[in-house]
CSV table of C-alpha atoms in Angstrom, one decimal:
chain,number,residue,atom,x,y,z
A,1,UNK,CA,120.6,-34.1,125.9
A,2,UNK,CA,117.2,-35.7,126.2
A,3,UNK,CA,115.5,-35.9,129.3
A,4,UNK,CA,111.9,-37.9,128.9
A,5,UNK,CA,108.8,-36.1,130.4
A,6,UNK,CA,111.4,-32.8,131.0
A,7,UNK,CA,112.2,-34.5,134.4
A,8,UNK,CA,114.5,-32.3,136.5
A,9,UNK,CA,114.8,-29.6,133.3
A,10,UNK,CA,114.3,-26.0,134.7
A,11,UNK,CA,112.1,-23.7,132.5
A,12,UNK,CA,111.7,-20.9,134.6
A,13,UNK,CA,113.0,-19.0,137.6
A,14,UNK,CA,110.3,-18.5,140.5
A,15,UNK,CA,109.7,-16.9,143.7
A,16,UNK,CA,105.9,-18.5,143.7
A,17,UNK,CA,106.7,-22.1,145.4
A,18,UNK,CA,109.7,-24.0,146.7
A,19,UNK,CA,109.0,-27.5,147.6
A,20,UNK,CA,111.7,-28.8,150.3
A,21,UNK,CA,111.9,-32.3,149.5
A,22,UNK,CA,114.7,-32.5,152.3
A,23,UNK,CA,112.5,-31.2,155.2
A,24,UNK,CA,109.6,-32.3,153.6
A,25,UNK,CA,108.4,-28.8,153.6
A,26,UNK,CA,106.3,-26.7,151.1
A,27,UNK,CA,106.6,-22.5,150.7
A,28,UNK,CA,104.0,-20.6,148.8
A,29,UNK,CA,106.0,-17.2,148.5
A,30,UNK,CA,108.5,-18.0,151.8
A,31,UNK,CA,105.4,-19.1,154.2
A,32,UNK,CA,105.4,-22.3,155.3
A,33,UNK,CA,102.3,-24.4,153.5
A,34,UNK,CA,101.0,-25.5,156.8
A,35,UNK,CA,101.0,-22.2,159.2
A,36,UNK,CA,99.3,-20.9,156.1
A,37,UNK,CA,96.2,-23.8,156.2
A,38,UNK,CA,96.1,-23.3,160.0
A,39,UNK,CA,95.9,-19.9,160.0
A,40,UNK,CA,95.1,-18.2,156.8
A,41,UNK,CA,92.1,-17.9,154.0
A,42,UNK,CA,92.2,-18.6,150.4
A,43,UNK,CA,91.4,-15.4,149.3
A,44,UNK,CA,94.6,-14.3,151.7
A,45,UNK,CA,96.3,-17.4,150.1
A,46,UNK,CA,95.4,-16.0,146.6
A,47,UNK,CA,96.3,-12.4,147.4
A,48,UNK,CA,99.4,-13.7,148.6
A,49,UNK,CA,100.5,-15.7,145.4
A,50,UNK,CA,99.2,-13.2,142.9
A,51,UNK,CA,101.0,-9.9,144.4
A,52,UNK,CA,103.6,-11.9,146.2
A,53,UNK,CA,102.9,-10.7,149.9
A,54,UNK,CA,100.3,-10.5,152.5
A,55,UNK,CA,97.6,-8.5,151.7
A,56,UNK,CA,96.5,-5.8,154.9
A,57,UNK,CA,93.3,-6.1,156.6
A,58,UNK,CA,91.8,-3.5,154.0
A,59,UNK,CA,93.4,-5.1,151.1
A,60,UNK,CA,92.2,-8.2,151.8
A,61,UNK,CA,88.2,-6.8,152.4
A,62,UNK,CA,89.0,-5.3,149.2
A,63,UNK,CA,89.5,-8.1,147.2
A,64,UNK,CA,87.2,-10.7,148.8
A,65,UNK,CA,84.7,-8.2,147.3
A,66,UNK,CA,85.8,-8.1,144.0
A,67,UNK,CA,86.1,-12.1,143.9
A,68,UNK,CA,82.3,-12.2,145.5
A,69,UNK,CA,81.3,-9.2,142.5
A,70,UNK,CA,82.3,-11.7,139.9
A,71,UNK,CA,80.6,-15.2,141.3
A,72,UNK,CA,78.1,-14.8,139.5
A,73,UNK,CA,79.1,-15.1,135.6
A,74,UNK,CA,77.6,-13.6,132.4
A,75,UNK,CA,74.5,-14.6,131.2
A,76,UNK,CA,76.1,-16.7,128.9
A,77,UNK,CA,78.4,-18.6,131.0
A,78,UNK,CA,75.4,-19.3,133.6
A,79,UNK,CA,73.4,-20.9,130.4
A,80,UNK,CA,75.8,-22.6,129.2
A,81,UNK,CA,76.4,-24.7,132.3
A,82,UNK,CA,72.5,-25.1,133.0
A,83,UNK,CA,71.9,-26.2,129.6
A,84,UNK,CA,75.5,-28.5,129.0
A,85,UNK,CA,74.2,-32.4,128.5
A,86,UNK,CA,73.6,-34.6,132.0
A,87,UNK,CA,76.4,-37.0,130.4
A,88,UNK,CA,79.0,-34.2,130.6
A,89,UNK,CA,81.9,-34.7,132.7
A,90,UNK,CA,82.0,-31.7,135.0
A,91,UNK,CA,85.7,-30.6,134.4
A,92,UNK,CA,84.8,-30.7,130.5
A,93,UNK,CA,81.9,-28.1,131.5
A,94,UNK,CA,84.4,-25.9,133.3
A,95,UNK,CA,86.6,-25.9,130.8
A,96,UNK,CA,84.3,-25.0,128.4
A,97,UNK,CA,82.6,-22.3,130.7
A,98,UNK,CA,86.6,-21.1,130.9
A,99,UNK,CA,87.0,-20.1,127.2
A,100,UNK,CA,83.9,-19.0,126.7
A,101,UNK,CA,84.5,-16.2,128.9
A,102,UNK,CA,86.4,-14.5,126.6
A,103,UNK,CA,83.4,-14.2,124.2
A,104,UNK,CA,82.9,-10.4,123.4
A,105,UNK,CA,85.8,-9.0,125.6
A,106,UNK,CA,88.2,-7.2,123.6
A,107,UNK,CA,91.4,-9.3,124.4
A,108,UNK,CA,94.1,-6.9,123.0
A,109,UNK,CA,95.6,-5.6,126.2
A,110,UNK,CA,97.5,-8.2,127.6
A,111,UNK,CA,99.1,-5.9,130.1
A,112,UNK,CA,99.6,-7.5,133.6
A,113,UNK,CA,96.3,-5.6,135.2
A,114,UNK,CA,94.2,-6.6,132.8
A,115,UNK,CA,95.3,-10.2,132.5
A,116,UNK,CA,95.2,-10.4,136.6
A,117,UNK,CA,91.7,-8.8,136.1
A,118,UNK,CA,90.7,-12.0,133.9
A,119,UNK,CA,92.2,-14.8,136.1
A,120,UNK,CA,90.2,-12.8,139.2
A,121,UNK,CA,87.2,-13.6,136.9
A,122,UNK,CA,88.2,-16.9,136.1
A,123,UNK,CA,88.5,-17.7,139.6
A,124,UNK,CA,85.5,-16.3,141.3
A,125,UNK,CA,83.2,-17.6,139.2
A,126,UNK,CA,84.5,-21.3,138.8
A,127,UNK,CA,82.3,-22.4,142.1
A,128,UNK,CA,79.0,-21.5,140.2
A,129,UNK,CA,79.6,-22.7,137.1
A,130,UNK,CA,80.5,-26.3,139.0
A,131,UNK,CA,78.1,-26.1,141.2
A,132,UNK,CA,75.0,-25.1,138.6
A,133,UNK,CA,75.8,-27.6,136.3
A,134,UNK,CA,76.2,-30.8,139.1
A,135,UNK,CA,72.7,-29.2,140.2
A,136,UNK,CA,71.0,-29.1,136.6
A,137,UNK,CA,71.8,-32.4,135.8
A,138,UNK,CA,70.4,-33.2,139.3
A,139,UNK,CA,67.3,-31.3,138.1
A,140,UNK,CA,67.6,-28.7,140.4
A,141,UNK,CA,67.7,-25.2,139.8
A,142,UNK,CA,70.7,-23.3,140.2
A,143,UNK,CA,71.7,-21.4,143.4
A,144,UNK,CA,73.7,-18.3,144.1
A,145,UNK,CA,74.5,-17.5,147.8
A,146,UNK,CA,75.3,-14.1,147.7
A,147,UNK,CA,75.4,-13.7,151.5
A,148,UNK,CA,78.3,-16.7,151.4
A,149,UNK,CA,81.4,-15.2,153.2
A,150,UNK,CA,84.1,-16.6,151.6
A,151,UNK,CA,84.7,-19.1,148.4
A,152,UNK,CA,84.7,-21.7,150.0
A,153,UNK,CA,81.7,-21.2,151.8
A,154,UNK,CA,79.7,-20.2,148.7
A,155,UNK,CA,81.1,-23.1,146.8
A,156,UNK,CA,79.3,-26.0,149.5
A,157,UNK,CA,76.3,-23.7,149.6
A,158,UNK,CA,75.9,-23.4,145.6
A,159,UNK,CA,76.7,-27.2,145.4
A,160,UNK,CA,74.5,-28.5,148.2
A,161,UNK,CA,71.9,-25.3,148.2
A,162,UNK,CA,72.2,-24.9,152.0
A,163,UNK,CA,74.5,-23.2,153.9
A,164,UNK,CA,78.1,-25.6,155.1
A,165,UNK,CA,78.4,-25.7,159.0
A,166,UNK,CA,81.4,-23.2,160.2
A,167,UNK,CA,83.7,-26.7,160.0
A,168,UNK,CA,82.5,-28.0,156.6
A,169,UNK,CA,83.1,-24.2,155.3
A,170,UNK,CA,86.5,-24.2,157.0
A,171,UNK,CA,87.2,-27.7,155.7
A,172,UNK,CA,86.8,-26.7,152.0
A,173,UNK,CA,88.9,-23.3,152.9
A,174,UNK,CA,91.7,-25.5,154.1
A,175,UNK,CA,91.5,-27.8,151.1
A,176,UNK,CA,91.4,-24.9,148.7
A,177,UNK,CA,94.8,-23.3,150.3
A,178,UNK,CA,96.4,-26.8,150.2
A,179,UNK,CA,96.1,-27.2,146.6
A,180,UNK,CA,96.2,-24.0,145.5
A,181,UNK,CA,99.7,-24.3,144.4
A,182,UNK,CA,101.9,-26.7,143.5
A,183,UNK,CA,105.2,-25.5,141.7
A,184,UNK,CA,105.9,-26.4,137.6
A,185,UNK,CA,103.3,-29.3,137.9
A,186,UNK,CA,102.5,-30.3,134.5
A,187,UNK,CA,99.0,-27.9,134.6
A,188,UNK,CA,101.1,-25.4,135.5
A,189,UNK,CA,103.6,-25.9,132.4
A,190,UNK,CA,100.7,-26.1,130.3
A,191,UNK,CA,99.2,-22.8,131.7
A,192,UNK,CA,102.6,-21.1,131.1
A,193,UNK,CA,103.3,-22.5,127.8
A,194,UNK,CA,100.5,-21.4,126.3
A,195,UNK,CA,101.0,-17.8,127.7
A,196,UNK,CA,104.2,-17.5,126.3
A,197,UNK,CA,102.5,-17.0,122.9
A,198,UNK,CA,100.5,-13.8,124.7
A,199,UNK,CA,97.7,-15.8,124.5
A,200,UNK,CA,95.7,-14.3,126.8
A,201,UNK,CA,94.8,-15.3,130.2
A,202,UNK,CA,91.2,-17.4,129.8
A,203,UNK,CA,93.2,-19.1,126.8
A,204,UNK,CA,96.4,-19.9,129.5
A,205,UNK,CA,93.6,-21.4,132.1
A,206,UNK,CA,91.7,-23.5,130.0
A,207,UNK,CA,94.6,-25.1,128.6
A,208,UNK,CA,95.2,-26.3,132.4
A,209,UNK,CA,92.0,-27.3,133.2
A,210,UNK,CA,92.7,-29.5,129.7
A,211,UNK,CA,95.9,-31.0,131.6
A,212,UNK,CA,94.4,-31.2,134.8
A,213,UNK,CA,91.4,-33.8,133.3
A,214,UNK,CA,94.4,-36.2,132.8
A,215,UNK,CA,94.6,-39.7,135.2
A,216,UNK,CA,98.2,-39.2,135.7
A,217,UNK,CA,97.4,-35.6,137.2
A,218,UNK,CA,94.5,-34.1,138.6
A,219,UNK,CA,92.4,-37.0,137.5
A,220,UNK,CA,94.2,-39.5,140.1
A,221,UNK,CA,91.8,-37.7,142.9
A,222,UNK,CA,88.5,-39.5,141.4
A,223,UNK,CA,90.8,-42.4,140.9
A,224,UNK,CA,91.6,-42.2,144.7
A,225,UNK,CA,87.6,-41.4,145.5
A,226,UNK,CA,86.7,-44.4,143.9
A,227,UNK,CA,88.8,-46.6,145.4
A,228,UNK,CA,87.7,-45.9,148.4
A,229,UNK,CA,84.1,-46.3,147.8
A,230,UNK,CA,84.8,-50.1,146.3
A,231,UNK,CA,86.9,-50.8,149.2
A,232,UNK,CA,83.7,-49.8,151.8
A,233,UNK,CA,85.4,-51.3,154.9
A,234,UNK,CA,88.7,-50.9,156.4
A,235,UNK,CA,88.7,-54.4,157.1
A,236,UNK,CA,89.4,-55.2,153.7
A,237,UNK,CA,92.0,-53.1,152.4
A,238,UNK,CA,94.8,-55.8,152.8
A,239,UNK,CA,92.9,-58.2,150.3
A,240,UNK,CA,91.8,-55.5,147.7
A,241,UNK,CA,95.4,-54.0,147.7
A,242,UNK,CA,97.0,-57.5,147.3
A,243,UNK,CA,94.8,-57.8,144.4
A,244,UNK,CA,95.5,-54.6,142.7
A,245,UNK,CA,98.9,-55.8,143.1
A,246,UNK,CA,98.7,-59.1,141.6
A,247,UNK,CA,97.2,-57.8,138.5
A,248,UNK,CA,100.3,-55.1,138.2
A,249,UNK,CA,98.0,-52.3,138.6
A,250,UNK,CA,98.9,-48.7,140.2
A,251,UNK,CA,97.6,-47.8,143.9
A,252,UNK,CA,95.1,-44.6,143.5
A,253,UNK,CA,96.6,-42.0,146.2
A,254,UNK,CA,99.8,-43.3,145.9
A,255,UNK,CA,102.7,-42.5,143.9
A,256,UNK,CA,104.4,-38.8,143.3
A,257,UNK,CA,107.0,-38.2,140.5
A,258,UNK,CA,108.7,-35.5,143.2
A,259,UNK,CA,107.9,-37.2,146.7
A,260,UNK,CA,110.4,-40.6,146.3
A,261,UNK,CA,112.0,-40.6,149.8
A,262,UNK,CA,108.9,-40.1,151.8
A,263,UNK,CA,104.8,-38.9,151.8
A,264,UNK,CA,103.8,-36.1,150.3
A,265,UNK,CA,104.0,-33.3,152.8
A,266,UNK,CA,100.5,-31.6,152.4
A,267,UNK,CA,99.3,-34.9,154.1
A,268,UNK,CA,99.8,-34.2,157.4
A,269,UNK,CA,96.7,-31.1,157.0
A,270,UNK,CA,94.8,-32.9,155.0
A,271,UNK,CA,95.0,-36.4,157.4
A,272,UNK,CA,93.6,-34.3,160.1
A,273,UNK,CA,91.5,-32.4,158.2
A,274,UNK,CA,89.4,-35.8,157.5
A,275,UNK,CA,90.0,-37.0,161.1
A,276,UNK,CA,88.0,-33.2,162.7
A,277,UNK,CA,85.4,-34.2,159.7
A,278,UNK,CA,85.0,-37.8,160.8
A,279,UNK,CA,84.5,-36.6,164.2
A,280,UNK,CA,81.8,-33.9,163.7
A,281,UNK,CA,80.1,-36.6,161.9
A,282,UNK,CA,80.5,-39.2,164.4
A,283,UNK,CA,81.6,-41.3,161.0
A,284,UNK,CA,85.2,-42.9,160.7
A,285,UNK,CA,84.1,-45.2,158.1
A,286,UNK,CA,86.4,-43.4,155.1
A,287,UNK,CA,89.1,-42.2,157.6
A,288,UNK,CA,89.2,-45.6,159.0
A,289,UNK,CA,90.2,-47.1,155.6
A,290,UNK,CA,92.5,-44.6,154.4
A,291,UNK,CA,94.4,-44.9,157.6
A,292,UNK,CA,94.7,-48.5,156.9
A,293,UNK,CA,95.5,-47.9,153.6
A,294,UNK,CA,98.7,-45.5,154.4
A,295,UNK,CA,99.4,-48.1,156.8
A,296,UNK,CA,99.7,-51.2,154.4
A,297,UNK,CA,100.7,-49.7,150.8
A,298,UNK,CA,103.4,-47.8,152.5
A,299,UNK,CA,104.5,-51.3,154.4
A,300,UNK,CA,104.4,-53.0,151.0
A,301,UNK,CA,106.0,-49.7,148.5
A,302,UNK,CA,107.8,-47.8,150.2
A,303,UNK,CA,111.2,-49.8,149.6
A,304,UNK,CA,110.3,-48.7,145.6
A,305,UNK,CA,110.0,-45.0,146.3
A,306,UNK,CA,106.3,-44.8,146.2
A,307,UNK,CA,104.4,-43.0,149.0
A,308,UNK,CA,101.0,-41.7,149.9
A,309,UNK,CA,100.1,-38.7,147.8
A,310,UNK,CA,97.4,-35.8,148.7
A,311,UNK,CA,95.1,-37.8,146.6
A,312,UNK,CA,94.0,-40.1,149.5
A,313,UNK,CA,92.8,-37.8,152.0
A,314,UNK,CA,91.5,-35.3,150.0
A,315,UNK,CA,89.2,-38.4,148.8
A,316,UNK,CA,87.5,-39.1,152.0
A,317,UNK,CA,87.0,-34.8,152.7
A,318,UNK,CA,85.2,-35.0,149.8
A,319,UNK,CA,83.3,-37.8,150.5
A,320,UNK,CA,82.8,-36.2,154.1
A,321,UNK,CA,81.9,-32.6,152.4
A,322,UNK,CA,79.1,-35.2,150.3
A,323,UNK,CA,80.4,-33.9,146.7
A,324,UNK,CA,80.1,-36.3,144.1
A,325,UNK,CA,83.0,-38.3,142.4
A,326,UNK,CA,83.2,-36.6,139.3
A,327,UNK,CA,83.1,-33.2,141.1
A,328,UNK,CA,86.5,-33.8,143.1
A,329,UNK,CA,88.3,-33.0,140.1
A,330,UNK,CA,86.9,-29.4,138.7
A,331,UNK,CA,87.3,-28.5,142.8
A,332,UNK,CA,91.0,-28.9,142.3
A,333,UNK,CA,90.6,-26.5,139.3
A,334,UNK,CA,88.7,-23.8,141.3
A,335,UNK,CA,91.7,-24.0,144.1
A,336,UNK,CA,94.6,-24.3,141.6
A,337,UNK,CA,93.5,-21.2,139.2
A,338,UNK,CA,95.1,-19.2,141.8
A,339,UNK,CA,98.4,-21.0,141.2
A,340,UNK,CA,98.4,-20.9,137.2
A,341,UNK,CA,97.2,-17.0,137.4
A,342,UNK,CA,100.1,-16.1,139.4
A,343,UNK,CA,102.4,-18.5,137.1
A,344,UNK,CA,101.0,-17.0,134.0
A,345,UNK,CA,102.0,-13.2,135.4
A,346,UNK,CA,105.5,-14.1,136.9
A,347,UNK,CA,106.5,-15.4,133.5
A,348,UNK,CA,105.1,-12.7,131.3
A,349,UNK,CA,107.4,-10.7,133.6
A,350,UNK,CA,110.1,-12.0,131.4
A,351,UNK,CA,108.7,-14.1,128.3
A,352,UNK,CA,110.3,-16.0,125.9
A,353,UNK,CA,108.2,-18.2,123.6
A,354,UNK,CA,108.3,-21.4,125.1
A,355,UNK,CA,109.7,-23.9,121.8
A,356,UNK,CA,111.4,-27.0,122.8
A,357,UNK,CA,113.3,-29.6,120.2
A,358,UNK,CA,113.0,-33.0,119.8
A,359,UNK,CA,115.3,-36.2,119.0
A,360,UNK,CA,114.4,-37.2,115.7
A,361,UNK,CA,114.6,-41.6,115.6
A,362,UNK,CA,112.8,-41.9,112.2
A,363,UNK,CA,114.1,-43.1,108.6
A,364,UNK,CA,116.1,-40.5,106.3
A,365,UNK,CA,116.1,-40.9,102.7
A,366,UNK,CA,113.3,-42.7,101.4
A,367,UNK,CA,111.9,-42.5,97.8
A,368,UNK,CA,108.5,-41.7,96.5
A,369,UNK,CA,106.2,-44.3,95.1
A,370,UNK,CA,103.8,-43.7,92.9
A,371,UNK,CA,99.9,-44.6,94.1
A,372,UNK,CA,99.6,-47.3,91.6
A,373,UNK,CA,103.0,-49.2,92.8
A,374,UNK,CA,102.3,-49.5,96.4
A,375,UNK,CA,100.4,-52.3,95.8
C-alpha cells in the first residue's frame, strides 16, 4: 500500500490530543481546547500534557518556578543569540540555540526524568533566546524580566523590554495554550522520529523547529502576517483575493490538510482574542480585514474543502501584540515545545525505531559504462 505524505496512516497510539473533526472539537488530554484557553495557563496547559493531568495548586507553583529558574540560558546559549548575524532568520537562531544546549551535558541517561528535565529547559528558555536576538539585531541590549509572572508575560516583556498590560500578557497566554498542541502534525512526526533512535531530547526538538520553518507548516503564519500587511484595508480584500486567485496562487490562512468540512476549530478563541485586542486599542484596522477575509475566501472556497485556518487570526494578535513578521514563527516554537516534549515521552513509553519503506519506480538492470564510452 502506498499512501503519499502518510495521509490517514497511524504511527502511534495517543492519549495527548484527539481532534473531533465531527464536532469540530479539540481535547488536549480529555479537556476541551477551549474551557482550557478560557480558563487555564500555559504552564497548567504544559503540566497537563507532560504528566497527563491537572497539576494541584502546589504542583503547579512548583513548576512555574522551575520553568522561571531556567529562563535564563547558559552563558553560551545567551552569546550565541546576541552575537548570531542581523540577516539571521529568528527560527534558524532558535534552532541553533536548541542544539547547542546540549553542549557539555552528559547525554547518556535517556531515562524519562531526565529527558522531561531537558524539554523543561528547552522550553523555558526559548522566550529569551527569541527575544535577545530580535533585540540585538535591533541594537538593543538584551533583557531578562525576572519578576515576569508567567511565560507569557516574560516573553512580551523580553521582546518589547517593558512590561505587557494584564490583556496583552493574557493574550499571549491564550495564544500559547492554543497552539500548544496539535496532534501527529508533521513537527510532531519529526520530533518523534527522531526520538525513536534515543536521540536525546534537544536532538528530538530541534529537529521540529527544522520542520516547523517550512511554508506548508509553521511557516504559513508569516505567510498569513504578511498578507495582511499588503492588503492594509479591509476595503480591498475582494480585489487582492480575486487576484491571488487569478494567478492560481494559495490563500495564506487558509487551507488545512485535516479541517475539509469546515474552519479550523481553534478559530473561534483566537477570532475573539483579536477582537478584545482591537478593542483595548481602539484599532480594528487588522480585525477589520481578516473578518472580511473569512467572509469572502470562505464564500469563494468553501465548495473545494478549504477553510480558514488558525493562521489568520493569530496574524493580526501578533500584529496587535507589535512582534515583528519573522518573529511569529519561533513564537509557535516556544508554545508547541510543550506538545513535542510530551510526544517525545509518550512514545519512548513504547519505542520502536521508526523505519518506513518506499515504492521503488526506477530502472532495474542496467550495465556499466566505462568513463571514456559515455561520450
Amino acid at each position: 500500500m502506498y499512501f503519499p505524505g502518510l495521509e490517514g496512516v497511524v504511527v502511534k497510539e495517543t492519549k495527548i490530543c484527539y481532534i473531533d473533526l465531527e464536532n469540530s472539537k479539540i481535547y488536549y488530554r480529555g479537556y476541551d481546547l477551549e474551557e482550557l484557553a478560557r480558563l487555564s495557563t500555559f504552564e497548567e496547559v504544559t503540566y497537563l500534557l507532560w504528566h497527563g493531568r491537572l497539576p494541584g495548586r502546589r504542583e503547579l507553583e512548583e513548576f512555574k518556578a522551575r520553568l522561571a529558574a531556567h529562563r535564563l540560558p547558559p552563558p553560551h546559549i545567551a552569546t550565541l543569540a546576541k552575537s548570531a548575524p542581523p540577516s539571521a532568520e529568528p527560527i534558524d537562531v532558535l534552532r541553533t540555540a536548541v542544539s547547542a544546549m546540549a553542549w557539555g551535558e552528559d547525554l547518556s541517561d535517556k531515562s524519562p526524568e531526565a529527558e522531561l528535565q531537558r524539554g523543561l529547559k528547552i522550553t523555558a528558555a526559548m522566550p529569551y533566546v527569541v527575544a535577545a536576538f530580535d533585540r540585538a539585531r535591533r541594537g538593543q541590549e538584551p533583557v531578562h524580566p525576572a519578576e515576569a509572572g508567567s511565560h507569557a508575560e516574560y516573553f512580551l516583556w523580553a521582546l518589547r523590554g517593558e512590561r505587557p498590560s494584564p490583556r496583552e500578557a493574557r493574550a499571549m497566554d491564550v495564544m500559547l495554550i492554543v497552539y500548544a498542541e496539535h496532534s501527529m502534525n508533521n513537527s510532531a512526526f519529526t520530533a518523534v522520529t527522531v526520538a525513536s533512535t534515543f536521540a536525546d531530547m534537544y536532538a528530538a526538538v530541534t529537529a521540529a523547529v527544522a520542520s516547523l520553518k517550512g511554508p506548508l507548516h509553521g511557516g504559513a503564519n508569516v505567510d498569513a502576517a504578511k498578507m495582511i500587511e499588503e492588503i492594509g484595508d479591509a476595503k480591498k480584500v475582494e480585489r487582492w483575493v480575486d487576484e491571488q486567485l487569478a494567478k492560481g496562487r494559495r490563500i495564506p490562512g487558509f487551507g488545512h490538510r485535516l479541517y475539509k468540512k469546515g474552519p479550523d476549530p481553534r478559530l473561534r478563541v483566537l477570532r475573539e482574542l483579536a477582537k478584545g485586542l482591537a478593542a483595548e486599542r481602539g484599532d480594528f484596522r487588522w480585525v477589520e480585514i481578516a473578518e472580511r477575509l473569512e467572509d469572502y475566501v470562505t464564500a469563494k472556497l468553501a465548495a473545494k474543502g478549504i477553510y480558514p485556518n488558525t493562521d489568520l487570526y493569530a496574524a493580526v494578535i501578533f500584529r496587535y501584540l507589535g512582534l515583528p513578521v519573522d518573529v511569529n514563527l519561533p513564537t509557535f516554537a516556544i508554545s508547541r515545545a510543550a506538545g513535542w516534549v510530551a510526544h517525545v515521552l509518550e512514545y519512548r513509553q513504547a519505542n520502536r525505531l521508526i523505519r518506513p519503506t518506499e515504492k521503488y519506480v526506477g530502472p532495474l538492470g542496467l550495465r556499466y559504462t566505462p568513463i571514456d564510452a559515455r561520450g
